[in-house]
Amino acid sequence: MRLLPLLLALSLASCDKADEAGLSSGDAAEVQRPPGDQIEPMSRADAWAFYKSGDHAAFTATLEAITAHDPVPKDVYNLACGYALTDRADEAMERLTWLVDRGTPFFLLDD
């Protein structure tokens, strides 16, 4: 359990390196949505644009939409960063716990 606060602290420290963590303006893979879903398709490029503009709430909302349909570990990690940046520490810890529980190899040392 002592590992989780450390992971949150490391995720906060690495949020400034979202480009290296897998979000880049060239990474525009569209999110697949169920038929009839009225939400506009969001992409990692959209999230990155919001992050770069300082709109952390939109960055987080975009990653919530992306991970709701396809919880890729790198996106879940970046969502945890978004939660941390928007003062939602409990939700950040939930996402980090989700990753740890699944044995996700963290790429924090690459950040």
Tab-separated table of C-alpha atoms in Angstrom:
chain	number	residue	atom	x	y	z
A	1	MET	CA	0.000	0.000	0.000
A	2	ARG	CA	2.978	2.334	0.497
A	3	LEU	CA	3.697	2.051	-3.205
A	4	LEU	CA	0.514	3.881	-4.241
A	5	PRO	CA	1.392	7.321	-2.778
A	6	LEU	CA	4.782	7.017	-4.437
A	7	LEU	CA	3.142	6.217	-7.767
A	8	LEU	CA	0.873	9.241	-7.450
A	9	ALA	CA	3.833	11.475	-6.671
A	10	LEU	CA	5.759	10.068	-9.635
A	11	SER	CA	2.788	10.513	-11.932
A	12	LEU	CA	2.486	14.156	-10.900
A	13	ALA	CA	6.170	14.668	-11.564
A	14	SER	CA	5.947	13.041	-14.971
A	15	CYS	CA	2.776	14.768	-16.187
A	16	ASP	CA	4.898	17.492	-17.737
A	17	LYS	CA	6.357	14.860	-20.044
A	18	ALA	CA	3.090	13.664	-21.587
A	19	ASP	CA	4.660	13.683	-25.048
A	20	GLU	CA	7.191	11.047	-23.993
A	21	ALA	CA	4.469	9.173	-22.101
A	22	GLY	CA	2.613	8.446	-25.296
A	23	LEU	CA	0.647	11.560	-26.124
A	24	SER	CA	1.941	13.379	-29.142
A	25	SER	CA	0.389	15.558	-31.748
A	26	GLY	CA	1.177	12.922	-34.370
A	27	ASP	CA	-0.668	10.164	-32.482
A	28	ALA	CA	-4.177	10.623	-33.835
A	29	ALA	CA	-5.656	7.143	-33.527
A	30	GLU	CA	-9.424	7.593	-33.404
A	31	VAL	CA	-11.403	6.022	-30.603
A	32	GLN	CA	-13.894	3.400	-31.760
A	33	ARG	CA	-17.376	4.172	-30.478
A	34	PRO	CA	-20.450	1.965	-30.349
A	35	PRO	CA	-23.063	2.515	-33.083
A	36	GLY	CA	-25.431	5.309	-32.164
A	37	ASP	CA	-22.959	7.026	-29.832
A	38	GLN	CA	-23.566	10.733	-30.317
A	39	ILE	CA	-20.257	11.915	-28.845
A	40	GLU	CA	-17.788	13.261	-31.361
A	41	PRO	CA	-14.793	10.972	-31.827
A	42	MET	CA	-11.928	11.973	-29.591
A	43	SER	CA	-8.305	11.157	-30.118
A	44	ARG	CA	-5.048	11.244	-28.277
A	45	ALA	CA	-4.153	14.244	-30.429
A	46	ASP	CA	-7.201	16.069	-29.018
A	47	ALA	CA	-6.071	15.248	-25.480
A	48	TRP	CA	-2.541	16.430	-26.256
A	49	ALA	CA	-3.848	19.716	-27.688
A	50	PHE	CA	-5.872	20.360	-24.528
A	51	TYR	CA	-2.857	19.496	-22.357
A	52	LYS	CA	-0.547	21.819	-24.311
A	53	SER	CA	-3.075	24.664	-24.056
A	54	GLY	CA	-3.276	24.208	-20.274
A	55	ASP	CA	-6.893	23.046	-20.341
A	56	HIS	CA	-6.403	20.158	-17.920
A	57	ALA	CA	-10.146	19.660	-17.420
A	58	ALA	CA	-10.653	19.073	-21.160
A	59	PHE	CA	-7.492	16.917	-21.266
A	60	THR	CA	-8.960	14.759	-18.492
A	61	ALA	CA	-12.441	14.606	-20.032
A	62	THR	CA	-10.966	13.535	-23.376
A	63	LEU	CA	-8.957	10.765	-21.751
A	64	GLU	CA	-12.028	9.667	-19.797
A	65	ALA	CA	-13.862	9.242	-23.107
A	66	ILE	CA	-10.941	7.401	-24.692
A	67	THR	CA	-10.374	5.018	-21.784
A	68	ALA	CA	-14.092	4.308	-21.381
A	69	HIS	CA	-13.998	2.524	-24.729
A	70	ASP	CA	-10.443	1.214	-24.775
A	71	PRO	CA	-8.506	1.288	-21.477
A	72	VAL	CA	-4.984	1.143	-22.903
A	73	PRO	CA	-2.600	1.293	-19.911
A	74	LYS	CA	-0.714	4.328	-21.224
A	75	ASP	CA	-3.991	6.235	-21.595
A	76	VAL	CA	-5.144	5.160	-18.128
A	77	TYR	CA	-1.838	6.394	-16.710
A	78	ASN	CA	-2.246	9.737	-18.484
A	79	LEU	CA	-5.827	9.914	-17.188
A	80	ALA	CA	-4.415	9.502	-13.672
A	81	CYS	CA	-2.134	12.449	-14.431
A	82	GLY	CA	-5.160	14.441	-15.592
A	83	TYR	CA	-6.994	13.648	-12.384
A	84	ALA	CA	-3.960	14.715	-10.364
A	85	LEU	CA	-3.693	17.965	-12.333
A	86	THR	CA	-7.365	18.740	-11.666
A	87	ASP	CA	-7.189	18.059	-7.914
A	88	ARG	CA	-8.940	14.692	-8.137
A	89	ALA	CA	-6.366	12.681	-6.194
A	90	ASP	CA	-8.772	9.901	-5.205
A	91	GLU	CA	-9.620	9.198	-8.835
A	92	ALA	CA	-5.933	9.368	-9.768
A	93	MET	CA	-5.179	6.758	-7.118
A	94	GLU	CA	-8.024	4.556	-8.397
A	95	ARG	CA	-6.534	4.557	-11.890
A	96	LEU	CA	-3.012	3.890	-10.611
A	97	THR	CA	-4.349	1.080	-8.433
A	98	TRP	CA	-6.150	-0.358	-11.472
A	99	LEU	CA	-2.830	-0.411	-13.338
A	100	VAL	CA	-0.924	-1.970	-10.425
A	101	ASP	CA	-3.607	-4.616	-9.886
A	102	ARG	CA	-3.220	-5.720	-13.499
A	103	GLY	CA	0.551	-5.936	-13.253
A	104	THR	CA	1.040	-3.143	-15.747
A	105	PRO	CA	4.730	-2.455	-16.283
A	106	PHE	CA	5.250	1.202	-15.590
A	107	PHE	CA	7.325	3.230	-17.976
A	108	LEU	CA	8.003	5.924	-15.366
A	109	LEU	CA	11.739	5.606	-15.696
A	110	ASP	CA	11.430	6.545	-19.360
A	111	ASP	CA	9.575	9.762	-18.501
